[in-house]
Amino acid sequence: MNKLSADYLVIGSGAVSMTFVDTMLDESDATFIIVDRHHLPGGHWNDAYPFVRLHQPSASYGVASRRLGSDRIDESGSNKGYMELASGAEVSAYFEQIMRERFLPSGRVQYFPMCDYKGDGKFTSLLSGKQFEVAIEKKTIDGTFFQTSVPSTHKRKYETGEKVVCITPNELPRRASEFRHFTVVGAGKTGMDALVWLLDNGADPDKMRWICPRDSWLINRETTQPSAEFFEQAIGGFAHQLEAFAAASSVDDAFARLEDTAQMLRIDKSVWPTMCHYATISHGEIEQLRRIKNVLRQGRVSRIDENEITFTSGETAAAKPGTLYIDCTATAVAFSRESRPIYEQDRITIQPVRSPLVTLSAAIIAYVEARFETDAQKNQMCTPVVLADTPAEYMVSFLGNMMNQNAWSQDDAVNKWVGTCRLNAFGKIVREADRSDPAKMKILARIKENAMPAAMNLQKLINEQAA
């Protein structure tokens, strides 16, 4: 058994673990050992499909100390006119650079890739079998709470017949040219990405089918642009959300109001969505997806045969022989997962404190860890916020974000740090807003006016939903 020691043992080198360590390097003199099964940092980005991109602008992702991307505006494609979305390859390269150029040269980080954490400070090399034991001076950092699942590492839950070709999106660019008919299985953003990729590359929408168990509310990407040029859409959009939640009489009424002000979008106007996973989309992508008319909504699939699709409900649908099926049923993260206290005696479990911005959440958790002495103080500052699965849970999440923001505002140092953190790009937009611009000041006044009514009504609606 090889003996090691560090202040913190970090399980996983995915985005949240990397962001936590990055902030701690600036805010403390602590040492770290990072253990991960992957051969490179970046977590699930190592396994992502080749055409994946961030949902939201690159400027809002990554670690706090270094920008991701160049804040470029895309000039073509379905994201035209909006800030760039890093590709999976760009994100992977970014995290590798952070490890190679920042973490390891600091002398305070030891990195053990291709290793399996066994618990109790012990891990084993996947290649040599060599065993290690860490004397942990402070805490274990659990960066695996999100249980991120991607198609290439996910085991699908339905059966396929012998003649059925069913692949992951990772294989799609290589296999697509062998087929003319395509069926995407899965209602989430991965399924949407696969459909848009096929359409962008010339597939015939009349020969495409989408198995979509639940329709989703989608965040309008225009409202997520962290740039002063989008003040009205981004900060004004937040004002619209507060007004909607302050006035709503029910969950459905709230989302109708969000749709009326273009905060939330849906693909099919004739179907009321029951899912809300924070998927963020452009109007261009929406228009592409609306070209697909053959959408099956009978529920989840239990089996696909050459001539028939069977659903878990017992219903069936005819299938066309020679179709390529693309399995997009992996759940990105553990939505609705029950939380635990972030700060415990021997452990920090990284969870959202500003949903769905997981890297900003990790940075805030690190700053609070470095600033405060007791776990009770830290947990008062950082209450876990649910990653929503449904529209009702989105409202719980929104209220949780507001409550945490209120807690941070009670401490001058925390409030200043959160407001100036690179990952909190909206903070910069508000901070640098031209106070002589009456339109901008009116938007900020709307936010101030509706914050408390929104919080109170959200609590009321949430209680009614739970009753």
mmCIF file with all atom_site columns, N, CA and C in Angstrom, residues 169-214:
data_model
loop_
_atom_site.group_PDB
_atom_site.id
_atom_site.type_symbol
_atom_site.label_atom_id
_atom_site.label_alt_id
_atom_site.label_comp_id
_atom_site.label_asym_id
_atom_site.label_entity_id
_atom_site.label_seq_id
_atom_site.pdbx_PDB_ins_code
_atom_site.Cartn_x
_atom_site.Cartn_y
_atom_site.Cartn_z
_atom_site.occupancy
_atom_site.B_iso_or_equiv
_atom_site.pdbx_formal_charge
_atom_site.auth_seq_id
_atom_site.auth_comp_id
_atom_site.auth_asym_id
_atom_site.auth_atom_id
_atom_site.pdbx_PDB_model_num
ATOM 1   N N  . PRO A 1 169 ? -25.049 8.128  -30.234 1.00 0.00 ? 169 PRO A N  1
ATOM 2   C CA . PRO A 1 169 ? -24.717 9.301  -31.058 1.00 0.00 ? 169 PRO A CA 1
ATOM 3   C C  . PRO A 1 169 ? -23.229 9.385  -31.390 1.00 0.00 ? 169 PRO A C  1
ATOM 4   N N  . ASN A 1 170 ? -22.383 8.768  -30.567 1.00 0.00 ? 170 ASN A N  1
ATOM 5   C CA . ASN A 1 170 ? -20.941 8.781  -30.845 1.00 0.00 ? 170 ASN A CA 1
ATOM 6   C C  . ASN A 1 170 ? -20.631 8.150  -32.189 1.00 0.00 ? 170 ASN A C  1
ATOM 7   N N  . GLU A 1 171 ? -21.438 7.170  -32.596 1.00 0.00 ? 171 GLU A N  1
ATOM 8   C CA . GLU A 1 171 ? -21.202 6.457  -33.850 1.00 0.00 ? 171 GLU A CA 1
ATOM 9   C C  . GLU A 1 171 ? -21.906 7.090  -35.041 1.00 0.00 ? 171 GLU A C  1
ATOM 10  N N  . LEU A 1 172 ? -22.769 8.064  -34.794 1.00 0.00 ? 172 LEU A N  1
ATOM 11  C CA . LEU A 1 172 ? -23.643 8.582  -35.847 1.00 0.00 ? 172 LEU A CA 1
ATOM 12  C C  . LEU A 1 172 ? -22.888 9.160  -37.041 1.00 0.00 ? 172 LEU A C  1
ATOM 13  N N  . PRO A 1 173 ? -21.880 10.013 -36.857 1.00 0.00 ? 173 PRO A N  1
ATOM 14  C CA . PRO A 1 173 ? -21.196 10.559 -38.038 1.00 0.00 ? 173 PRO A CA 1
ATOM 15  C C  . PRO A 1 173 ? -20.570 9.476  -38.919 1.00 0.00 ? 173 PRO A C  1
ATOM 16  N N  . ARG A 1 174 ? -20.148 8.376  -38.311 1.00 0.00 ? 174 ARG A N  1
ATOM 17  C CA . ARG A 1 174 ? -19.509 7.300  -39.074 1.00 0.00 ? 174 ARG A CA 1
ATOM 18  C C  . ARG A 1 174 ? -20.522 6.397  -39.758 1.00 0.00 ? 174 ARG A C  1
ATOM 19  N N  . ARG A 1 175 ? -21.690 6.189  -39.164 1.00 0.00 ? 175 ARG A N  1
ATOM 20  C CA . ARG A 1 175 ? -22.650 5.222  -39.683 1.00 0.00 ? 175 ARG A CA 1
ATOM 21  C C  . ARG A 1 175 ? -23.792 5.838  -40.481 1.00 0.00 ? 175 ARG A C  1
ATOM 22  N N  . ALA A 1 176 ? -24.035 7.131  -40.346 1.00 0.00 ? 176 ALA A N  1
ATOM 23  C CA . ALA A 1 176 ? -25.244 7.738  -40.926 1.00 0.00 ? 176 ALA A CA 1
ATOM 24  C C  . ALA A 1 176 ? -25.354 7.532  -42.429 1.00 0.00 ? 176 ALA A C  1
ATOM 25  N N  . SER A 1 177 ? -24.239 7.591  -43.142 1.00 0.00 ? 177 SER A N  1
ATOM 26  C CA . SER A 1 177 ? -24.284 7.509  -44.609 1.00 0.00 ? 177 SER A CA 1
ATOM 27  C C  . SER A 1 177 ? -24.725 6.140  -45.114 1.00 0.00 ? 177 SER A C  1
ATOM 28  N N  . GLU A 1 178 ? -24.782 5.147  -44.242 1.00 0.00 ? 178 GLU A N  1
ATOM 29  C CA . GLU A 1 178 ? -25.208 3.804  -44.648 1.00 0.00 ? 178 GLU A CA 1
ATOM 30  C C  . GLU A 1 178 ? -26.738 3.680  -44.697 1.00 0.00 ? 178 GLU A C  1
ATOM 31  N N  . PHE A 1 179 ? -27.452 4.713  -44.216 1.00 0.00 ? 179 PHE A N  1
ATOM 32  C CA . PHE A 1 179 ? -28.907 4.619  -44.063 1.00 0.00 ? 179 PHE A CA 1
ATOM 33  C C  . PHE A 1 179 ? -29.600 5.831  -44.686 1.00 0.00 ? 179 PHE A C  1
ATOM 34  N N  . ARG A 1 180 ? -30.902 5.673  -44.900 1.00 0.00 ? 180 ARG A N  1
ATOM 35  C CA . ARG A 1 180 ? -31.731 6.786  -45.369 1.00 0.00 ? 180 ARG A CA 1
ATOM 36  C C  . ARG A 1 180 ? -32.867 7.084  -44.385 1.00 0.00 ? 180 ARG A C  1
ATOM 37  N N  . HIS A 1 181 ? -33.205 6.122  -43.555 1.00 0.00 ? 181 HIS A N  1
ATOM 38  C CA . HIS A 1 181 ? -34.272 6.286  -42.567 1.00 0.00 ? 181 HIS A CA 1
ATOM 39  C C  . HIS A 1 181 ? -33.662 6.282  -41.167 1.00 0.00 ? 181 HIS A C  1
ATOM 40  N N  . PHE A 1 182 ? -34.118 7.212  -40.332 1.00 0.00 ? 182 PHE A N  1
ATOM 41  C CA . PHE A 1 182 ? -33.515 7.391  -39.010 1.00 0.00 ? 182 PHE A CA 1
ATOM 42  C C  . PHE A 1 182 ? -34.610 7.545  -37.953 1.00 0.00 ? 182 PHE A C  1
ATOM 43  N N  . THR A 1 183 ? -34.409 6.917  -36.810 1.00 0.00 ? 183 THR A N  1
ATOM 44  C CA . THR A 1 183 ? -35.288 7.106  -35.656 1.00 0.00 ? 183 THR A CA 1
ATOM 45  C C  . THR A 1 183 ? -34.430 7.422  -34.441 1.00 0.00 ? 183 THR A C  1
ATOM 46  N N  . VAL A 1 184 ? -34.708 8.550  -33.826 1.00 0.00 ? 184 VAL A N  1
ATOM 47  C CA . VAL A 1 184 ? -34.008 8.943  -32.604 1.00 0.00 ? 184 VAL A CA 1
ATOM 48  C C  . VAL A 1 184 ? -34.881 8.569  -31.414 1.00 0.00 ? 184 VAL A C  1
ATOM 49  N N  . VAL A 1 185 ? -34.286 7.862  -30.459 1.00 0.00 ? 185 VAL A N  1
ATOM 50  C CA . VAL A 1 185 ? -34.998 7.421  -29.258 1.00 0.00 ? 185 VAL A CA 1
ATOM 51  C C  . VAL A 1 185 ? -34.525 8.276  -28.083 1.00 0.00 ? 185 VAL A C  1
ATOM 52  N N  . GLY A 1 186 ? -35.432 9.079  -27.525 1.00 0.00 ? 186 GLY A N  1
ATOM 53  C CA . GLY A 1 186 ? -35.062 9.919  -26.391 1.00 0.00 ? 186 GLY A CA 1
ATOM 54  C C  . GLY A 1 186 ? -35.515 11.351 -26.568 1.00 0.00 ? 186 GLY A C  1
ATOM 55  N N  . ALA A 1 187 ? -36.105 11.920 -25.511 1.00 0.00 ? 187 ALA A N  1
ATOM 56  C CA . ALA A 1 187 ? -36.745 13.235 -25.605 1.00 0.00 ? 187 ALA A CA 1
ATOM 57  C C  . ALA A 1 187 ? -35.864 14.393 -25.178 1.00 0.00 ? 187 ALA A C  1
ATOM 58  N N  . GLY A 1 188 ? -34.675 14.113 -24.637 1.00 0.00 ? 188 GLY A N  1
ATOM 59  C CA . GLY A 1 188 ? -33.843 15.167 -24.074 1.00 0.00 ? 188 GLY A CA 1
ATOM 60  C C  . GLY A 1 188 ? -32.991 15.895 -25.097 1.00 0.00 ? 188 GLY A C  1
ATOM 61  N N  . LYS A 1 189 ? -32.058 16.694 -24.579 1.00 0.00 ? 189 LYS A N  1
ATOM 62  C CA . LYS A 1 189 ? -31.238 17.532 -25.458 1.00 0.00 ? 189 LYS A CA 1
ATOM 63  C C  . LYS A 1 189 ? -30.337 16.703 -26.362 1.00 0.00 ? 189 LYS A C  1
ATOM 64  N N  . THR A 1 190 ? -29.877 15.538 -25.889 1.00 0.00 ? 190 THR A N  1
ATOM 65  C CA . THR A 1 190 ? -29.056 14.688 -26.751 1.00 0.00 ? 190 THR A CA 1
ATOM 66  C C  . THR A 1 190 ? -29.844 14.245 -27.974 1.00 0.00 ? 190 THR A C  1
ATOM 67  N N  . GLY A 1 191 ? -31.097 13.841 -27.767 1.00 0.00 ? 191 GLY A N  1
ATOM 68  C CA . GLY A 1 191 ? -31.943 13.480 -28.901 1.00 0.00 ? 191 GLY A CA 1
ATOM 69  C C  . GLY A 1 191 ? -32.138 14.638 -29.849 1.00 0.00 ? 191 GLY A C  1
ATOM 70  N N  . MET A 1 192 ? -32.366 15.831 -29.302 1.00 0.00 ? 192 MET A N  1
ATOM 71  C CA . MET A 1 192 ? -32.511 17.026 -30.141 1.00 0.00 ? 192 MET A CA 1
ATOM 72  C C  . MET A 1 192 ? -31.232 17.297 -30.921 1.00 0.00 ? 192 MET A C  1
ATOM 73  N N  . ASP A 1 193 ? -30.091 17.146 -30.260 1.00 0.00 ? 193 ASP A N  1
ATOM 74  C CA . ASP A 1 193 ? -28.808 17.364 -30.937 1.00 0.00 ? 193 ASP A CA 1
ATOM 75  C C  . ASP A 1 193 ? -28.638 16.401 -32.106 1.00 0.00 ? 193 ASP A C  1
ATOM 76  N N  . ALA A 1 194 ? -28.998 15.127 -31.890 1.00 0.00 ? 194 ALA A N  1
ATOM 77  C CA . ALA A 1 194 ? -28.864 14.132 -32.956 1.00 0.00 ? 194 ALA A CA 1
ATOM 78  C C  . ALA A 1 194 ? -29.776 14.466 -34.134 1.00 0.00 ? 194 ALA A C  1
ATOM 79  N N  . LEU A 1 195 ? -30.998 14.872 -33.850 1.00 0.00 ? 195 LEU A N  1
ATOM 80  C CA . LEU A 1 195 ? -31.936 15.239 -34.912 1.00 0.00 ? 195 LEU A CA 1
ATOM 81  C C  . LEU A 1 195 ? -31.445 16.453 -35.691 1.00 0.00 ? 195 LEU A C  1
ATOM 82  N N  . VAL A 1 196 ? -30.987 17.472 -34.973 1.00 0.00 ? 196 VAL A N  1
ATOM 83  C CA . VAL A 1 196 ? -30.493 18.680 -35.643 1.00 0.00 ? 196 VAL A CA 1
ATOM 84  C C  . VAL A 1 196 ? -29.254 18.354 -36.468 1.00 0.00 ? 196 VAL A C  1
ATOM 85  N N  . TRP A 1 197 ? -28.373 17.500 -35.936 1.00 0.00 ? 197 TRP A N  1
ATOM 86  C CA . TRP A 1 197 ? -27.179 17.115 -36.694 1.00 0.00 ? 197 TRP A CA 1
ATOM 87  C C  . TRP A 1 197 ? -27.577 16.437 -38.002 1.00 0.00 ? 197 TRP A C  1
ATOM 88  N N  . LEU A 1 198 ? -28.527 15.523 -37.940 1.00 0.00 ? 198 LEU A N  1
ATOM 89  C CA . LEU A 1 198 ? -28.980 14.838 -39.150 1.00 0.00 ? 198 LEU A CA 1
ATOM 90  C C  . LEU A 1 198 ? -29.565 15.829 -40.153 1.00 0.00 ? 198 LEU A C  1
ATOM 91  N N  . LEU A 1 199 ? -30.404 16.733 -39.688 1.00 0.00 ? 199 LEU A N  1
ATOM 92  C CA . LEU A 1 199 ? -31.020 17.715 -40.584 1.00 0.00 ? 199 LEU A CA 1
ATOM 93  C C  . LEU A 1 199 ? -29.978 18.669 -41.159 1.00 0.00 ? 199 LEU A C  1
ATOM 94  N N  . ASP A 1 200 ? -29.064 19.127 -40.324 1.00 0.00 ? 200 ASP A N  1
ATOM 95  C CA . ASP A 1 200 ? -28.014 20.036 -40.798 1.00 0.00 ? 200 ASP A CA 1
ATOM 96  C C  . ASP A 1 200 ? -27.139 19.382 -41.858 1.00 0.00 ? 200 ASP A C  1
ATOM 97  N N  . ASN A 1 201 ? -27.048 18.055 -41.805 1.00 0.00 ? 201 ASN A N  1
ATOM 98  C CA . ASN A 1 201 ? -26.199 17.337 -42.749 1.00 0.00 ? 201 ASN A CA 1
ATOM 99  C C  . ASN A 1 201 ? -26.984 16.705 -43.889 1.00 0.00 ? 201 ASN A C  1
ATOM 100 N N  . GLY A 1 202 ? -28.233 17.129 -44.066 1.00 0.00 ? 202 GLY A N  1
ATOM 101 C CA . GLY A 1 202 ? -28.961 16.781 -45.276 1.00 0.00 ? 202 GLY A CA 1
ATOM 102 C C  . GLY A 1 202 ? -29.941 15.643 -45.188 1.00 0.00 ? 202 GLY A C  1
ATOM 103 N N  . ALA A 1 203 ? -30.186 15.097 -44.004 1.00 0.00 ? 203 ALA A N  1
ATOM 104 C CA . ALA A 1 203 ? -31.178 14.021 -43.899 1.00 0.00 ? 203 ALA A CA 1
ATOM 105 C C  . ALA A 1 203 ? -32.566 14.549 -44.255 1.00 0.00 ? 203 ALA A C  1
ATOM 106 N N  . ASP A 1 204 ? -33.382 13.670 -44.820 1.00 0.00 ? 204 ASP A N  1
ATOM 107 C CA . ASP A 1 204 ? -34.745 14.025 -45.222 1.00 0.00 ? 204 ASP A CA 1
ATOM 108 C C  . ASP A 1 204 ? -35.656 13.961 -43.994 1.00 0.00 ? 204 ASP A C  1
ATOM 109 N N  . PRO A 1 205 ? -36.256 15.077 -43.576 1.00 0.00 ? 205 PRO A N  1
ATOM 110 C CA . PRO A 1 205 ? -37.111 15.038 -42.373 1.00 0.00 ? 205 PRO A CA 1
ATOM 111 C C  . PRO A 1 205 ? -38.293 14.094 -42.513 1.00 0.00 ? 205 PRO A C  1
ATOM 112 N N  . ASP A 1 206 ? -38.728 13.841 -43.755 1.00 0.00 ? 206 ASP A N  1
ATOM 113 C CA . ASP A 1 206 ? -39.848 12.927 -43.960 1.00 0.00 ? 206 ASP A CA 1
ATOM 114 C C  . ASP A 1 206 ? -39.445 11.469 -43.752 1.00 0.00 ? 206 ASP A C  1
ATOM 115 N N  . LYS A 1 207 ? -38.143 11.219 -43.649 1.00 0.00 ? 207 LYS A N  1
ATOM 116 C CA . LYS A 1 207 ? -37.649 9.865  -43.390 1.00 0.00 ? 207 LYS A CA 1
ATOM 117 C C  . LYS A 1 207 ? -37.055 9.751  -41.984 1.00 0.00 ? 207 LYS A C  1
ATOM 118 N N  . MET A 1 208 ? -37.432 10.705 -41.146 1.00 0.00 ? 208 MET A N  1
ATOM 119 C CA . MET A 1 208 ? -36.950 10.720 -39.768 1.00 0.00 ? 208 MET A CA 1
ATOM 120 C C  . MET A 1 208 ? -38.122 10.567 -38.806 1.00 0.00 ? 208 MET A C  1
ATOM 121 N N  . ARG A 1 209 ? -37.848 9.913  -37.694 1.00 0.00 ? 209 ARG A N  1
ATOM 122 C CA . ARG A 1 209 ? -38.869 9.705  -36.670 1.00 0.00 ? 209 ARG A CA 1
ATOM 123 C C  . ARG A 1 209 ? -38.239 9.973  -35.307 1.00 0.00 ? 209 ARG A C  1
ATOM 124 N N  . TRP A 1 210 ? -39.047 10.550 -34.417 1.00 0.00 ? 210 TRP A N  1
ATOM 125 C CA . TRP A 1 210 ? -38.556 10.883 -33.074 1.00 0.00 ? 210 TRP A CA 1
ATOM 126 C C  . TRP A 1 210 ? -39.457 10.222 -32.041 1.00 0.00 ? 210 TRP A C  1
ATOM 127 N N  . ILE A 1 211 ? -38.889 9.322  -31.253 1.00 0.00 ? 211 ILE A N  1
ATOM 128 C CA . ILE A 1 211 ? -39.615 8.725  -30.133 1.00 0.00 ? 211 ILE A CA 1
ATOM 129 C C  . ILE A 1 211 ? -39.396 9.623  -28.923 1.00 0.00 ? 211 ILE A C  1
ATOM 130 N N  . CYS A 1 212 ? -40.459 10.312 -28.526 1.00 0.00 ? 212 CYS A N  1
ATOM 131 C CA . CYS A 1 212 ? -40.373 11.407 -27.555 1.00 0.00 ? 212 CYS A CA 1
ATOM 132 C C  . CYS A 1 212 ? -41.383 11.161 -26.427 1.00 0.00 ? 212 CYS A C  1
ATOM 133 N N  . PRO A 1 213 ? -40.994 10.438 -25.372 1.00 0.00 ? 213 PRO A N  1
ATOM 134 C CA . PRO A 1 213 ? -41.948 10.120 -24.300 1.00 0.00 ? 213 PRO A CA 1
ATOM 135 C C  . PRO A 1 213 ? -42.539 11.339 -23.607 1.00 0.00 ? 213 PRO A C  1
ATOM 136 N N  . ARG A 1 214 ? -41.739 12.410 -23.469 1.00 0.00 ? 214 ARG A N  1
ATOM 137 C CA . ARG A 1 214 ? -42.225 13.633 -22.804 1.00 0.00 ? 214 ARG A CA 1
ATOM 138 C C  . ARG A 1 214 ? -41.741 14.848 -23.582 1.00 0.00 ? 214 ARG A C  1
#
